[in-house]
Amino acid sequence: TQLLEQSPQFLSIQEGENLTVYCNSSSVFSSLQWYRQEPGEGPVLLVTVVTGGEVKKLKRLTFQFGDARKDSSLHITAAQPGDTGLYLCAGVVVYRTVGSARQLTFGSGTQLTVLP
Amino acid sequence: ETGVTQTPRHLVMGMTNKKSLKCEQHLGHNAMYWYKQSAKKPLELMFVYSLEERVENNSVPSRFSPECPNSSHLFLHLHTLQPEDSALYLCASSQDITVHLRGYTFGSGTRLTVV
């Protein structure tokens, strides 16, 4: 079982502040995804990072994949109340050799609250 | 509208009841999944279907029984559940089980409470 640990578990900040959340594992992933889940909804894909050291930006969100492809971070600049939600990282592992099927392993998430 | 629709949104059932959760996608995806989301725990993969064939069952108790009649529909049949089975049950789909860059498309989930 591949274990993904996310930190912090809970984060409450004021609008306009910056923040970073982390996703760490002792396992190597072929790629890693970040999702955001809002109350009463399912997770929605934000980004996929594939290459070690890769940095991707999505407006005020910056995602980085570790050089060894074992960890990732999400940095939000000037957070807004609309950023509130549960942020989940998910590592992609090959779980079958036949057909190269892949499975997503999820972390337990960081619950972010941005106060106006 | 996420493209993956789950019904019902909320379900309360007794431990002796039998109920079914439904998931429907019209994205043309060939793989569908059931996940269980409990408080403070990572999403747990329950079942994986590829082209209507079950390819993975992560040691889920037999009181959960999946059914995939075609590539657009997925059911989870429930019977004699326990209170600890109370959780958010999420359905997801993807292009197929080998492509991962586009991620999974999730439904809004069914909030299940077992009393």
PDB file of C-alpha atoms in Angstrom:
ATOM      1  CA  THR A   1       0.000   0.000   0.000  1.00  0.00           C
ATOM      2  CA  GLN A   2       1.366   3.401  -0.983  1.00  0.00           C
ATOM      3  CA  LEU A   3       0.921   5.950   1.808  1.00  0.00           C
ATOM      4  CA  LEU A   4       0.538   9.643   1.096  1.00  0.00           C
ATOM      5  CA  GLU A   5       0.719  12.020   4.034  1.00  0.00           C
ATOM      6  CA  GLN A   6      -0.643  15.525   3.729  1.00  0.00           C
ATOM      7  CA  SER A   7       0.133  18.411   6.027  1.00  0.00           C
ATOM      8  CA  PRO A   8      -1.245  20.339   7.644  1.00  0.00           C
ATOM      9  CA  GLN A   9      -4.543  18.540   8.170  1.00  0.00           C
ATOM     10  CA  PHE A  10      -6.363  21.809   8.840  1.00  0.00           C
ATOM     11  CA  LEU A  11      -5.464  25.366   7.895  1.00  0.00           C
ATOM     12  CA  SER A  12      -7.439  28.517   8.576  1.00  0.00           C
ATOM     13  CA  ILE A  13      -6.124  31.798   7.231  1.00  0.00           C
ATOM     14  CA  GLN A  14      -7.248  35.330   6.419  1.00  0.00           C
ATOM     15  CA  GLU A  15      -8.001  36.470   2.905  1.00  0.00           C
ATOM     16  CA  GLY A  16      -4.885  37.751   1.192  1.00  0.00           C
ATOM     17  CA  GLU A  17      -2.418  35.515   3.012  1.00  0.00           C
ATOM     18  CA  ASN A  18      -0.134  33.006   1.314  1.00  0.00           C
ATOM     19  CA  LEU A  19       0.000  29.329   2.218  1.00  0.00           C
ATOM     20  CA  THR A  20       1.710  26.066   1.321  1.00  0.00           C
ATOM     21  CA  VAL A  21       0.416  22.542   1.812  1.00  0.00           C
ATOM     22  CA  TYR A  22       2.495  19.434   1.480  1.00  0.00           C
ATOM     23  CA  CYS A  23       2.085  15.899   0.217  1.00  0.00           C
ATOM     24  CA  ASN A  24       4.799  13.391   1.161  1.00  0.00           C
ATOM     25  CA  SER A  25       5.449   9.729   0.598  1.00  0.00           C
ATOM     26  CA  SER A  26       8.265   7.224   0.880  1.00  0.00           C
ATOM     27  CA  SER A  27       7.169   5.783  -2.462  1.00  0.00           C
ATOM     28  CA  VAL A  28       7.933   6.961  -5.977  1.00  0.00           C
ATOM     29  CA  PHE A  29       4.971   7.846  -8.160  1.00  0.00           C
ATOM     30  CA  SER A  30       4.804   7.911 -11.932  1.00  0.00           C
ATOM     31  CA  SER A  31       2.780  11.097 -11.607  1.00  0.00           C
ATOM     32  CA  LEU A  32       0.840  12.994  -8.986  1.00  0.00           C
ATOM     33  CA  GLN A  33      -2.456  14.829  -9.075  1.00  0.00           C
ATOM     34  CA  TRP A  34      -4.065  17.520  -6.949  1.00  0.00           C
ATOM     35  CA  TYR A  35      -7.811  17.730  -6.465  1.00  0.00           C
ATOM     36  CA  ARG A  36     -10.049  20.207  -4.635  1.00  0.00           C
ATOM     37  CA  GLN A  37     -13.250  19.047  -3.007  1.00  0.00           C
ATOM     38  CA  GLU A  38     -15.931  21.466  -1.887  1.00  0.00           C
ATOM     39  CA  PRO A  39     -18.633  20.578   0.648  1.00  0.00           C
ATOM     40  CA  GLY A  40     -21.278  18.313  -0.801  1.00  0.00           C
ATOM     41  CA  GLU A  41     -19.326  17.684  -3.980  1.00  0.00           C
ATOM     42  CA  GLY A  42     -16.813  15.238  -5.346  1.00  0.00           C
ATOM     43  CA  PRO A  43     -13.139  16.054  -5.889  1.00  0.00           C
ATOM     44  CA  VAL A  44     -12.260  18.068  -9.000  1.00  0.00           C
ATOM     45  CA  LEU A  45      -8.896  17.691 -10.706  1.00  0.00           C
ATOM     46  CA  LEU A  46      -6.672  20.783 -10.522  1.00  0.00           C
ATOM     47  CA  VAL A  47      -3.415  19.569 -12.033  1.00  0.00           C
ATOM     48  CA  THR A  48      -1.271  16.579 -12.921  1.00  0.00           C
ATOM     49  CA  VAL A  49       2.519  16.726 -12.500  1.00  0.00           C
ATOM     50  CA  VAL A  50       4.638  14.113 -14.186  1.00  0.00           C
ATOM     51  CA  THR A  51       8.316  15.053 -14.263  1.00  0.00           C
ATOM     52  CA  GLY A  52      10.530  15.267 -11.177  1.00  0.00           C
ATOM     53  CA  GLY A  53      11.115  18.928 -10.333  1.00  0.00           C
ATOM     54  CA  GLU A  54       8.186  20.062 -12.471  1.00  0.00           C
ATOM     55  CA  VAL A  55       6.421  23.290 -11.530  1.00  0.00           C
ATOM     56  CA  LYS A  56       2.950  24.133 -12.811  1.00  0.00           C
ATOM     57  CA  LYS A  57       0.979  27.295 -12.237  1.00  0.00           C
ATOM     58  CA  LEU A  58      -2.776  27.667 -12.266  1.00  0.00           C
ATOM     59  CA  LYS A  59      -3.536  31.353 -11.663  1.00  0.00           C
ATOM     60  CA  ARG A  60      -2.628  31.894  -7.985  1.00  0.00           C
ATOM     61  CA  LEU A  61      -1.859  28.215  -7.366  1.00  0.00           C
ATOM     62  CA  THR A  62       1.658  26.842  -7.875  1.00  0.00           C
ATOM     63  CA  PHE A  63       2.242  23.096  -7.843  1.00  0.00           C
ATOM     64  CA  GLN A  64       5.651  21.470  -7.543  1.00  0.00           C
ATOM     65  CA  PHE A  65       6.642  17.827  -7.927  1.00  0.00           C
ATOM     66  CA  GLY A  66       9.720  16.767  -5.974  1.00  0.00           C
ATOM     67  CA  ASP A  67      12.872  15.821  -7.836  1.00  0.00           C
ATOM     68  CA  ALA A  68      12.578  12.221  -6.638  1.00  0.00           C
ATOM     69  CA  ARG A  69       8.831  12.117  -7.458  1.00  0.00           C
ATOM     70  CA  LYS A  70       8.011  11.231  -3.846  1.00  0.00           C
ATOM     71  CA  ASP A  71       6.519  14.508  -2.703  1.00  0.00           C
ATOM     72  CA  SER A  72       4.671  17.565  -3.891  1.00  0.00           C
ATOM     73  CA  SER A  73       3.606  20.966  -2.654  1.00  0.00           C
ATOM     74  CA  LEU A  74       0.815  23.384  -3.425  1.00  0.00           C
ATOM     75  CA  HIS A  75       1.374  27.085  -2.817  1.00  0.00           C
ATOM     76  CA  ILE A  76      -1.501  29.561  -2.932  1.00  0.00           C
ATOM     77  CA  THR A  77      -0.766  33.260  -3.241  1.00  0.00           C
ATOM     78  CA  ALA A  78      -3.193  35.855  -1.864  1.00  0.00           C
ATOM     79  CA  ALA A  79      -5.784  33.306  -0.826  1.00  0.00           C
ATOM     80  CA  GLN A  80      -9.445  34.101  -1.372  1.00  0.00           C
ATOM     81  CA  PRO A  81     -12.592  32.691   0.286  1.00  0.00           C
ATOM     82  CA  GLY A  82     -13.312  30.837  -2.938  1.00  0.00           C
ATOM     83  CA  ASP A  83     -10.166  28.773  -2.337  1.00  0.00           C
ATOM     84  CA  THR A  84     -11.831  27.161   0.687  1.00  0.00           C
ATOM     85  CA  GLY A  85     -12.066  23.402   0.346  1.00  0.00           C
ATOM     86  CA  LEU A  86     -10.413  20.049   0.930  1.00  0.00           C
ATOM     87  CA  TYR A  87      -7.202  19.709  -1.072  1.00  0.00           C
ATOM     88  CA  LEU A  88      -6.292  16.139  -1.938  1.00  0.00           C
ATOM     89  CA  CYS A  89      -3.139  14.825  -3.489  1.00  0.00           C
ATOM     90  CA  ALA A  90      -3.191  11.515  -5.308  1.00  0.00           C
ATOM     91  CA  GLY A  91      -0.243   9.484  -6.503  1.00  0.00           C
ATOM     92  CA  VAL A  92      -0.454   7.313  -9.589  1.00  0.00           C
ATOM     93  CA  VAL A  93       1.063   3.860  -9.274  1.00  0.00           C
ATOM     94  CA  VAL A  94       1.136   0.935 -11.622  1.00  0.00           C
ATOM     95  CA  TYR A  95      -0.759  -1.860  -9.921  1.00  0.00           C
ATOM     96  CA  ARG A  96      -0.964  -4.328 -12.760  1.00  0.00           C
ATOM     97  CA  THR A  97       1.626  -5.328 -15.288  1.00  0.00           C
ATOM     98  CA  VAL A  98      -1.004  -6.502 -17.756  1.00  0.00           C
ATOM     99  CA  GLY A  99      -2.289  -3.483 -19.642  1.00  0.00           C
ATOM    100  CA  SER A 100      -0.205  -1.167 -17.442  1.00  0.00           C
ATOM    101  CA  ALA A 101      -3.282  -0.346 -15.426  1.00  0.00           C
ATOM    102  CA  ARG A 102      -2.858   2.458 -12.957  1.00  0.00           C
ATOM    103  CA  GLN A 103      -4.458   3.291  -9.665  1.00  0.00           C
ATOM    104  CA  LEU A 104      -4.791   6.521  -7.760  1.00  0.00           C
ATOM    105  CA  THR A 105      -3.752   6.482  -4.093  1.00  0.00           C
ATOM    106  CA  PHE A 106      -5.139   9.446  -2.186  1.00  0.00           C
ATOM    107  CA  GLY A 107      -3.853  11.337   0.813  1.00  0.00           C
ATOM    108  CA  SER A 108      -6.239  12.254   3.622  1.00  0.00           C
ATOM    109  CA  GLY A 109      -6.303  15.882   2.560  1.00  0.00           C
ATOM    110  CA  THR A 110      -5.770  19.394   3.874  1.00  0.00           C
ATOM    111  CA  GLN A 111      -8.932  21.255   4.862  1.00  0.00           C
ATOM    112  CA  LEU A 112      -8.371  24.906   3.980  1.00  0.00           C
ATOM    113  CA  THR A 113     -10.603  27.702   5.230  1.00  0.00           C
ATOM    114  CA  VAL A 114     -10.025  31.229   3.965  1.00  0.00           C
ATOM    115  CA  LEU A 115     -11.791  33.819   6.073  1.00  0.00           C
ATOM    116  CA  PRO A 116     -12.980  37.092   4.506  1.00  0.00           C
TER     117      PRO A 116
ATOM    118  CA  GLU B   1     -22.885  19.327 -13.825  1.00  0.00           C
ATOM    119  CA  THR B   2     -19.730  17.237 -13.449  1.00  0.00           C
ATOM    120  CA  GLY B   3     -20.554  14.663 -16.119  1.00  0.00           C
ATOM    121  CA  VAL B   4     -20.888  11.946 -13.486  1.00  0.00           C
ATOM    122  CA  THR B   5     -24.271  11.782 -11.772  1.00  0.00           C
ATOM    123  CA  GLN B   6     -24.908   9.903  -8.565  1.00  0.00           C
ATOM    124  CA  THR B   7     -28.270   9.123  -6.988  1.00  0.00           C
ATOM    125  CA  PRO B   8     -29.499   9.406  -4.374  1.00  0.00           C
ATOM    126  CA  ARG B   9     -27.533  12.284  -2.852  1.00  0.00           C
ATOM    127  CA  HIS B  10     -28.480  11.223   0.661  1.00  0.00           C
ATOM    128  CA  LEU B  11     -29.558   7.844   2.006  1.00  0.00           C
ATOM    129  CA  VAL B  12     -30.489   6.694   5.493  1.00  0.00           C
ATOM    130  CA  MET B  13     -30.930   2.970   5.900  1.00  0.00           C
ATOM    131  CA  GLY B  14     -31.352   0.444   8.653  1.00  0.00           C
ATOM    132  CA  MET B  15     -28.942  -2.414   9.109  1.00  0.00           C
ATOM    133  CA  THR B  16     -31.436  -4.912   7.711  1.00  0.00           C
ATOM    134  CA  ASN B  17     -32.357  -2.885   4.630  1.00  0.00           C
ATOM    135  CA  LYS B  18     -31.303  -3.442   1.039  1.00  0.00           C
ATOM    136  CA  LYS B  19     -30.599  -0.406  -1.086  1.00  0.00           C
ATOM    137  CA  SER B  20     -28.668   0.487  -4.224  1.00  0.00           C
ATOM    138  CA  LEU B  21     -26.538   3.453  -5.217  1.00  0.00           C
ATOM    139  CA  LYS B  22     -26.517   4.498  -8.853  1.00  0.00           C
ATOM    140  CA  CYS B  23     -23.842   6.201 -10.913  1.00  0.00           C
ATOM    141  CA  GLU B  24     -24.155   7.366 -14.501  1.00  0.00           C
ATOM    142  CA  GLN B  25     -21.649   8.971 -16.867  1.00  0.00           C
ATOM    143  CA  HIS B  26     -22.008  10.123 -20.455  1.00  0.00           C
ATOM    144  CA  LEU B  27     -18.401  11.167 -20.975  1.00  0.00           C
ATOM    145  CA  GLY B  28     -17.546   8.193 -23.132  1.00  0.00           C
ATOM    146  CA  HIS B  29     -15.258   6.866 -20.423  1.00  0.00           C
ATOM    147  CA  ASN B  30     -14.460   3.170 -20.276  1.00  0.00           C
ATOM    148  CA  ALA B  31     -13.440   2.856 -16.616  1.00  0.00           C
ATOM    149  CA  MET B  32     -15.572   3.445 -13.541  1.00  0.00           C
ATOM    150  CA  TYR B  33     -14.763   3.327  -9.845  1.00  0.00           C
ATOM    151  CA  TRP B  34     -16.393   3.251  -6.420  1.00  0.00           C
ATOM    152  CA  TYR B  35     -14.612   5.050  -3.588  1.00  0.00           C
ATOM    153  CA  LYS B  36     -15.506   5.347   0.097  1.00  0.00           C
ATOM    154  CA  GLN B  37     -14.709   8.619   1.863  1.00  0.00           C
ATOM    155  CA  SER B  38     -14.808   8.613   5.665  1.00  0.00           C
ATOM    156  CA  ALA B  39     -13.946  11.505   7.942  1.00  0.00           C
ATOM    157  CA  LYS B  40     -10.200  12.060   8.398  1.00  0.00           C
ATOM    158  CA  LYS B  41      -9.316   9.052   6.228  1.00  0.00           C
ATOM    159  CA  PRO B  42      -7.994   8.899   2.688  1.00  0.00           C
ATOM    160  CA  LEU B  43     -10.352   7.942  -0.087  1.00  0.00           C
ATOM    161  CA  GLU B  44     -10.555   4.159  -0.175  1.00  0.00           C
ATOM    162  CA  LEU B  45     -10.835   2.465  -3.539  1.00  0.00           C
ATOM    163  CA  MET B  46     -13.535  -0.205  -3.418  1.00  0.00           C
ATOM    164  CA  PHE B  47     -14.092  -1.422  -6.965  1.00  0.00           C
ATOM    165  CA  VAL B  48     -12.708  -0.798 -10.437  1.00  0.00           C
ATOM    166  CA  TYR B  49     -14.493  -1.653 -13.672  1.00  0.00           C
ATOM    167  CA  SER B  50     -12.973  -1.484 -17.125  1.00  0.00           C
ATOM    168  CA  LEU B  51     -15.274  -2.009 -20.100  1.00  0.00           C
ATOM    169  CA  GLU B  52     -17.899  -3.458 -17.766  1.00  0.00           C
ATOM    170  CA  GLU B  53     -15.486  -6.032 -16.364  1.00  0.00           C
ATOM    171  CA  ARG B  54     -14.420  -5.867 -12.739  1.00  0.00           C
ATOM    172  CA  VAL B  55     -10.636  -5.616 -12.598  1.00  0.00           C
ATOM    173  CA  GLU B  56     -10.043  -4.777  -8.971  1.00  0.00           C
ATOM    174  CA  ASN B  57     -11.741  -5.492  -5.678  1.00  0.00           C
ATOM    175  CA  ASN B  58      -9.816  -4.123  -2.741  1.00  0.00           C
ATOM    176  CA  SER B  59     -10.985  -6.716  -0.205  1.00  0.00           C
ATOM    177  CA  VAL B  60     -14.362  -5.098   0.247  1.00  0.00           C
ATOM    178  CA  PRO B  61     -16.881  -6.935   2.475  1.00  0.00           C
ATOM    179  CA  SER B  62     -19.489  -8.948   0.612  1.00  0.00           C
ATOM    180  CA  ARG B  63     -22.277  -6.727   1.973  1.00  0.00           C
ATOM    181  CA  PHE B  64     -21.198  -4.371  -0.823  1.00  0.00           C
ATOM    182  CA  SER B  65     -21.990  -5.771  -4.273  1.00  0.00           C
ATOM    183  CA  PRO B  66     -21.155  -3.811  -7.432  1.00  0.00           C
ATOM    184  CA  GLU B  67     -22.804  -4.133 -10.797  1.00  0.00           C
ATOM    185  CA  CYS B  68     -21.771  -2.610 -14.121  1.00  0.00           C
ATOM    186  CA  PRO B  69     -24.374  -3.418 -16.798  1.00  0.00           C
ATOM    187  CA  ASN B  70     -22.710  -1.173 -19.402  1.00  0.00           C
ATOM    188  CA  SER B  71     -19.895   1.351 -19.623  1.00  0.00           C
ATOM    189  CA  SER B  72     -22.179   4.243 -18.680  1.00  0.00           C
ATOM    190  CA  HIS B  73     -23.771   2.842 -15.528  1.00  0.00           C
ATOM    191  CA  LEU B  74     -22.448   1.555 -12.253  1.00  0.00           C
ATOM    192  CA  PHE B  75     -24.383   0.375  -9.216  1.00  0.00           C
ATOM    193  CA  LEU B  76     -23.445  -0.449  -5.660  1.00  0.00           C
ATOM    194  CA  HIS B  77     -25.892  -2.790  -3.989  1.00  0.00           C
ATOM    195  CA  LEU B  78     -25.985  -2.605  -0.212  1.00  0.00           C
ATOM    196  CA  HIS B  79     -27.338  -5.125   2.280  1.00  0.00           C
ATOM    197  CA  THR B  80     -27.002  -5.750   6.013  1.00  0.00           C
ATOM    198  CA  LEU B  81     -24.659  -2.814   6.452  1.00  0.00           C
ATOM    199  CA  GLN B  82     -23.056  -1.772   9.712  1.00  0.00           C
ATOM    200  CA  PRO B  83     -23.013   1.716  11.277  1.00  0.00           C
ATOM    201  CA  GLU B  84     -19.292   1.996  10.455  1.00  0.00           C
ATOM    202  CA  ASP B  85     -20.236   1.815   6.779  1.00  0.00           C
ATOM    203  CA  SER B  86     -21.691   5.307   7.084  1.00  0.00           C
ATOM    204  CA  ALA B  87     -19.651   7.499   4.741  1.00  0.00           C
ATOM    205  CA  LEU B  88     -19.675   9.440   1.484  1.00  0.00           C
ATOM    206  CA  TYR B  89     -19.616   7.020  -1.437  1.00  0.00           C
ATOM    207  CA  LEU B  90     -18.065   8.510  -4.538  1.00  0.00           C
ATOM    208  CA  CYS B  91     -18.277   7.245  -8.069  1.00  0.00           C
ATOM    209  CA  ALA B  92     -15.626   8.242 -10.583  1.00  0.00           C
ATOM    210  CA  SER B  93     -14.839   7.577 -14.206  1.00  0.00           C
ATOM    211  CA  SER B  94     -11.786   7.906 -16.441  1.00  0.00           C
ATOM    212  CA  GLN B  95     -10.992   7.453 -20.109  1.00  0.00           C
ATOM    213  CA  ASP B  96      -9.648   4.004 -19.305  1.00  0.00           C
ATOM    214  CA  ILE B  97      -7.579   2.383 -16.599  1.00  0.00           C
ATOM    215  CA  THR B  98      -4.293   3.000 -18.399  1.00  0.00           C
ATOM    216  CA  VAL B  99      -4.599   6.734 -19.017  1.00  0.00           C
ATOM    217  CA  HIS B 100      -4.063   8.909 -15.963  1.00  0.00           C
ATOM    218  CA  LEU B 101      -3.038  12.380 -17.087  1.00  0.00           C
ATOM    219  CA  ARG B 102      -6.623  13.632 -17.292  1.00  0.00           C
ATOM    220  CA  GLY B 103      -7.418  12.251 -13.878  1.00  0.00           C
ATOM    221  CA  TYR B 104     -10.724  11.004 -12.690  1.00  0.00           C
ATOM    222  CA  THR B 105     -14.087  12.722 -12.978  1.00  0.00           C
ATOM    223  CA  PHE B 106     -15.998  12.312  -9.747  1.00  0.00           C
ATOM    224  CA  GLY B 107     -19.675  12.482  -9.021  1.00  0.00           C
ATOM    225  CA  SER B 108     -21.033  14.484  -6.087  1.00  0.00           C
ATOM    226  CA  GLY B 109     -21.373  11.356  -3.982  1.00  0.00           C
ATOM    227  CA  THR B 110     -24.056   9.660  -1.930  1.00  0.00           C
ATOM    228  CA  ARG B 111     -24.003  10.498   1.776  1.00  0.00           C
ATOM    229  CA  LEU B 112     -24.940   7.190   3.425  1.00  0.00           C
ATOM    230  CA  THR B 113     -26.010   6.894   7.050  1.00  0.00           C
ATOM    231  CA  VAL B 114     -26.591   3.448   8.527  1.00  0.00           C
ATOM    232  CA  VAL B 115     -28.757   3.437  11.638  1.00  0.00           C
TER     233      VAL B 115
END
